[in-house]
mmCIF file of C-alpha atoms and ligand atoms in Angstrom:
data_model
loop_
_atom_site.group_PDB
_atom_site.id
_atom_site.type_symbol
_atom_site.label_atom_id
_atom_site.label_comp_id
_atom_site.label_asym_id
_atom_site.label_seq_id
_atom_site.Cartn_x
_atom_site.Cartn_y
_atom_site.Cartn_z
ATOM 1 C CA MET A 936 53.781 57.577 -1.089
ATOM 2 C CA HIS A 937 57.525 57.196 -0.390
ATOM 3 C CA GLN A 938 59.688 57.557 -3.527
ATOM 4 C CA ASP A 939 61.261 54.083 -3.065
ATOM 5 C CA ILE A 940 57.885 52.324 -2.993
ATOM 6 C CA LYS A 941 56.531 50.801 -6.220
ATOM 7 C CA LYS A 942 53.005 50.231 -4.947
ATOM 8 C CA ILE A 943 51.066 50.073 -1.708
ATOM 9 C CA LEU A 944 49.974 46.522 -0.950
ATOM 10 C CA VAL A 945 48.094 47.094 2.316
ATOM 11 C CA THR A 946 46.884 50.578 3.205
ATOM 12 C CA GLN A 947 47.020 52.191 6.635
ATOM 13 C CA GLU A 948 43.213 52.140 6.748
ATOM 14 C CA ALA A 949 43.065 48.412 5.921
ATOM 15 C CA ILE A 950 45.603 47.653 8.662
ATOM 16 C CA GLU A 951 43.648 49.690 11.204
ATOM 17 C CA GLN A 952 40.434 47.875 10.331
ATOM 18 C CA LYS A 953 42.168 44.477 10.483
ATOM 19 C CA CYS A 954 43.568 45.215 13.956
ATOM 20 C CA ILE A 955 40.022 45.956 15.150
ATOM 21 C CA GLU A 956 38.756 42.648 13.675
ATOM 22 C CA LEU A 957 41.632 40.522 14.975
ATOM 23 C CA GLY A 958 41.449 42.170 18.392
ATOM 24 C CA ALA A 959 37.767 41.273 18.716
ATOM 25 C CA ILE A 960 38.339 37.641 17.666
ATOM 26 C CA ILE A 961 41.315 37.231 20.011
ATOM 27 C CA SER A 962 39.400 38.845 22.904
ATOM 28 C CA HIS A 963 36.657 36.279 22.376
ATOM 29 C CA ASP A 964 38.944 33.269 21.952
ATOM 30 C CA TYR A 965 41.082 34.038 25.010
ATOM 31 C CA GLN A 966 38.442 35.007 27.550
ATOM 32 C CA ASP A 967 39.202 33.203 30.843
ATOM 33 C CA LYS A 968 42.733 32.359 29.608
ATOM 34 C CA ASP A 969 46.058 33.602 30.963
ATOM 35 C CA LEU A 970 47.062 35.457 27.807
ATOM 36 C CA VAL A 971 50.644 36.537 27.153
ATOM 37 C CA VAL A 972 51.228 38.291 23.828
ATOM 38 C CA ILE A 973 54.834 37.871 22.730
ATOM 39 C CA GLY A 974 56.341 40.117 20.098
ATOM 40 C CA LEU A 975 59.353 39.102 18.048
ATOM 41 C CA LEU A 976 61.540 42.192 17.702
ATOM 42 C CA LYS A 977 61.936 44.365 15.817
ATOM 43 C CA GLY A 978 59.378 44.004 13.037
ATOM 44 C CA CYS A 979 56.442 43.311 15.340
ATOM 45 C CA ILE A 980 56.363 46.730 17.014
ATOM 46 C CA PRO A 981 53.807 48.700 14.953
ATOM 47 C CA PHE A 982 51.491 45.704 14.614
ATOM 48 C CA ILE A 983 51.584 44.554 18.244
ATOM 49 C CA SER A 984 51.122 48.139 19.384
ATOM 50 C CA ASP A 985 47.982 48.649 17.293
ATOM 51 C CA LEU A 986 46.613 45.129 17.840
ATOM 52 C CA VAL A 987 46.693 45.046 21.647
ATOM 53 C CA LYS A 988 44.739 48.305 21.848
ATOM 54 C CA HIS A 989 41.825 46.322 20.423
ATOM 55 C CA ILE A 990 42.139 43.323 22.747
ATOM 56 C CA SER A 991 39.707 43.963 25.586
ATOM 57 C CA ILE A 992 40.678 41.155 28.004
ATOM 58 C CA PRO A 993 43.570 41.196 30.505
ATOM 59 C CA LEU A 994 46.915 40.321 28.954
ATOM 60 C CA ARG A 995 50.624 40.640 29.524
ATOM 61 C CA LEU A 996 53.167 41.699 26.937
ATOM 62 C CA ASP A 997 56.654 40.303 26.533
ATOM 63 C CA TYR A 998 59.265 40.388 23.782
ATOM 64 C CA MET A 999 61.973 38.199 22.294
ATOM 65 C CA SER A 1000 64.703 39.108 19.880
ATOM 66 C CA VAL A 1001 66.033 36.281 17.740
ATOM 67 C CA SER A 1002 68.202 36.178 14.644
ATOM 68 C CA SER A 1003 68.641 33.475 12.066
ATOM 69 C CA TYR A 1004 71.985 31.882 11.394
ATOM 70 C CA HIS A 1005 72.779 31.954 7.710
ATOM 71 C CA GLY A 1006 74.969 29.182 6.281
ATOM 72 C CA GLY A 1007 76.002 30.462 2.851
ATOM 73 C CA THR A 1008 73.035 31.980 1.081
ATOM 74 C CA ALA A 1009 70.322 29.814 2.617
ATOM 75 C CA SER A 1010 68.997 30.108 6.147
ATOM 76 C CA THR A 1011 69.857 27.050 8.212
ATOM 77 C CA GLY A 1012 66.741 27.452 10.305
ATOM 78 C CA ASN A 1013 68.764 27.833 13.500
ATOM 79 C CA VAL A 1014 67.963 30.890 15.541
ATOM 80 C CA ARG A 1015 70.027 32.648 18.171
ATOM 81 C CA VAL A 1016 68.224 34.307 21.078
ATOM 82 C CA ASN A 1017 69.519 37.874 21.495
ATOM 83 C CA LYS A 1018 66.914 38.811 24.089
ATOM 84 C CA ASP A 1019 64.838 36.254 25.915
ATOM 85 C CA LEU A 1020 61.482 36.725 27.638
ATOM 86 C CA ASP A 1021 61.466 38.697 30.887
ATOM 87 C CA ALA A 1022 58.894 36.508 32.631
ATOM 88 C CA SER A 1023 58.033 32.814 32.821
ATOM 89 C CA VAL A 1024 55.338 31.538 30.456
ATOM 90 C CA THR A 1025 54.860 28.225 32.226
ATOM 91 C CA GLY A 1026 51.156 27.417 32.156
ATOM 92 C CA CYS A 1027 50.347 30.541 30.116
ATOM 93 C CA ASP A 1028 48.450 30.842 26.871
ATOM 94 C CA VAL A 1029 50.949 32.377 24.535
ATOM 95 C CA LEU A 1030 50.099 34.321 21.394
ATOM 96 C CA ILE A 1031 53.117 35.215 19.272
ATOM 97 C CA ALA A 1032 52.660 38.414 17.263
ATOM 98 C CA GLU A 1033 54.602 38.651 14.009
ATOM 99 C CA ASP A 1034 54.737 41.174 11.195
ATOM 100 C CA ILE A 1035 55.262 38.494 8.547
ATOM 101 C CA VAL A 1036 55.581 34.725 8.177
ATOM 102 C CA ASP A 1037 57.663 33.775 5.151
ATOM 103 C CA THR A 1038 59.669 30.525 5.306
ATOM 104 C CA GLY A 1039 58.209 29.919 8.768
ATOM 105 C CA LYS A 1040 61.617 28.871 10.138
ATOM 106 C CA THR A 1041 61.884 31.647 12.728
ATOM 107 C CA LEU A 1042 58.457 30.954 14.131
ATOM 108 C CA LYS A 1043 58.879 27.188 14.172
ATOM 109 C CA LYS A 1044 62.030 27.481 16.309
ATOM 110 C CA VAL A 1045 60.483 30.050 18.641
ATOM 111 C CA MET A 1046 57.404 27.869 19.094
ATOM 112 C CA GLU A 1047 59.649 24.937 20.024
ATOM 113 C CA MET A 1048 61.458 27.120 22.577
ATOM 114 C CA LEU A 1049 58.185 28.287 24.131
ATOM 115 C CA SER A 1050 56.968 24.720 24.296
ATOM 116 C CA VAL A 1051 60.092 23.745 26.246
ATOM 117 C CA LYS A 1052 59.349 26.640 28.624
ATOM 118 C CA GLY A 1053 56.033 24.974 29.455
ATOM 119 C CA ALA A 1054 53.458 27.248 27.828
ATOM 120 C CA ASN A 1055 49.936 25.849 28.089
ATOM 121 C CA SER A 1056 49.126 26.800 24.498
ATOM 122 C CA ILE A 1057 51.050 28.516 21.713
ATOM 123 C CA LYS A 1058 49.373 30.288 18.825
ATOM 124 C CA VAL A 1059 50.438 32.815 16.217
ATOM 125 C CA VAL A 1060 48.938 36.050 14.951
ATOM 126 C CA THR A 1061 50.606 37.604 11.946
ATOM 127 C CA LEU A 1062 49.782 40.731 10.021
ATOM 128 C CA LEU A 1063 51.118 39.269 6.766
ATOM 129 C CA ASP A 1064 51.429 35.730 5.478
ATOM 130 C CA LYS A 1065 53.521 34.886 2.422
ATOM 131 C CA PRO A 1066 52.545 31.215 1.982
ATOM 132 C CA GLU A 1067 54.538 30.779 -1.253
ATOM 133 C CA GLY A 1068 57.735 31.213 0.771
ATOM 134 C CA ARG A 1069 56.969 28.477 3.270
ATOM 135 C CA VAL A 1070 59.552 25.697 3.747
ATOM 136 C CA VAL A 1071 58.271 24.303 7.049
ATOM 137 C CA ASP A 1072 54.819 23.087 7.964
ATOM 138 C CA LEU A 1073 53.253 26.095 9.684
ATOM 139 C CA ILE A 1074 49.894 27.816 9.356
ATOM 140 C CA PRO A 1075 49.343 30.969 11.463
ATOM 141 C CA ASP A 1076 46.265 30.795 13.689
ATOM 142 C CA TYR A 1077 45.258 34.388 12.917
ATOM 143 C CA THR A 1078 46.274 36.136 9.696
ATOM 144 C CA GLY A 1079 45.709 39.717 8.651
ATOM 145 C CA PHE A 1080 46.545 39.586 4.953
ATOM 146 C CA ILE A 1081 47.889 36.942 2.579
ATOM 147 C CA ILE A 1082 50.386 38.542 0.230
ATOM 148 C CA PRO A 1083 52.312 37.404 -2.881
ATOM 149 C CA LYS A 1084 56.051 36.701 -2.958
ATOM 150 C CA GLU A 1085 57.210 40.307 -3.287
ATOM 151 C CA PHE A 1086 59.778 42.384 -1.410
ATOM 152 C CA VAL A 1087 57.617 44.273 1.045
ATOM 153 C CA VAL A 1088 58.571 46.945 3.560
ATOM 154 C CA GLY A 1089 56.791 49.279 5.937
ATOM 155 C CA TYR A 1090 54.738 48.981 9.122
ATOM 156 C CA GLY A 1091 57.649 47.269 10.885
ATOM 157 C CA LEU A 1092 59.180 45.536 7.878
ATOM 158 C CA ASP A 1093 62.597 46.770 6.822
ATOM 159 C CA TYR A 1094 65.183 46.772 4.083
ATOM 160 C CA ASP A 1095 68.604 47.350 5.644
ATOM 161 C CA GLU A 1096 66.752 48.596 8.762
ATOM 162 C CA TYR A 1097 64.967 51.407 6.871
ATOM 163 C CA TYR A 1098 61.264 51.834 6.018
ATOM 164 C CA ARG A 1099 59.946 50.317 9.276
ATOM 165 C CA ASN A 1100 58.186 53.617 10.008
ATOM 166 C CA LEU A 1101 55.997 53.699 6.896
ATOM 167 C CA PRO A 1102 52.347 53.525 7.985
ATOM 168 C CA TYR A 1103 51.458 51.062 5.181
ATOM 169 C CA VAL A 1104 52.926 47.899 3.639
ATOM 170 C CA GLY A 1105 54.427 48.536 0.210
ATOM 171 C CA VAL A 1106 56.474 46.813 -2.465
ATOM 172 C CA LEU A 1107 60.018 48.159 -2.637
ATOM 173 C CA LYS A 1108 61.312 49.271 -6.048
ATOM 174 C CA GLU A 1109 63.829 46.744 -7.419
ATOM 175 C CA GLU A 1110 66.370 49.481 -8.105
ATOM 176 C CA VAL A 1111 66.622 50.160 -4.364
ATOM 177 C CA TYR A 1112 67.919 46.694 -3.472
ATOM 178 C CA THR A 1113 69.780 45.832 -6.685
ATOM 179 C CA LYS A 1114 72.016 48.906 -6.802
HETATM 180 C C1 PRP B 2421 61.536 38.831 9.879
HETATM 181 C C2 PRP B 2421 60.109 38.797 10.411
HETATM 182 C C3 PRP B 2421 59.984 37.402 10.950
HETATM 183 C C4 PRP B 2421 60.876 36.598 10.055
HETATM 184 C C5 PRP B 2421 60.033 35.892 9.047
HETATM 185 O O1 PRP B 2421 62.388 39.124 10.941
HETATM 186 O O2 PRP B 2421 59.886 39.765 11.389
HETATM 187 O O3 PRP B 2421 60.423 37.307 12.289
HETATM 188 O O4 PRP B 2421 61.768 37.503 9.396
HETATM 189 O O5 PRP B 2421 60.819 35.128 8.196
HETATM 190 P P1 PRP B 2421 60.753 33.550 8.122
HETATM 191 O O6 PRP B 2421 59.310 33.127 8.167
HETATM 192 O O7 PRP B 2421 61.386 33.264 6.785
HETATM 193 O O8 PRP B 2421 61.542 32.977 9.268
HETATM 194 P P2 PRP B 2421 63.903 39.529 10.772
HETATM 195 O O9 PRP B 2421 64.770 38.330 11.093
HETATM 196 O O10 PRP B 2421 64.127 40.178 9.431
HETATM 197 O O11 PRP B 2421 64.119 40.570 11.952
HETATM 198 P P3 PRP B 2421 63.352 41.959 12.227
HETATM 199 O O12 PRP B 2421 61.988 41.625 12.804
HETATM 200 O O13 PRP B 2421 64.224 42.648 13.231
HETATM 201 O O14 PRP B 2421 63.250 42.717 10.917
#
């Protein structure tokens, strides 16, 4: 275990197993649909990479990069699009892949944007859900693990851009982000 990690919350093995399960469910639910899996950069990368290997139906992959505007200490809920989708999603069945849903603000805005683009359906798959952090009305359609309100990193999740490469999700030691 990395020296900055207090405890492992979700092991590499548990994530691998969950990707197999979610992939099977999504393959079933989207058969005969025009599936486009959209990753929100950068945190989504390990999860979307492992998940789509277990989706057995045809799909296309696309990515968006968005960042939240912060007014003072609280997020305003506005998001800026740094990189938009490469292809049209009009009439497509969109599945957004996220590493974590916390306040839900990012996802809510992105879902509104995709709706304006004319997607036929818009659903969300997230590896982690932190429901205690939620400030908007949003329930992911597919969830890997529900986690408590702790500072987690790894498997795509960062602190100051580090730790994304850890193969598990762990709680960061307080001393790392309070020093
Ligand atoms: C993280 C995460 C989600 C969002 C969740 O992204 O990947 O997109 O925050 O938070 P919310 O539910 O409170 O909106 P971040 O903006 O840190 O960018 P990153 O993926 O590049 O780390």
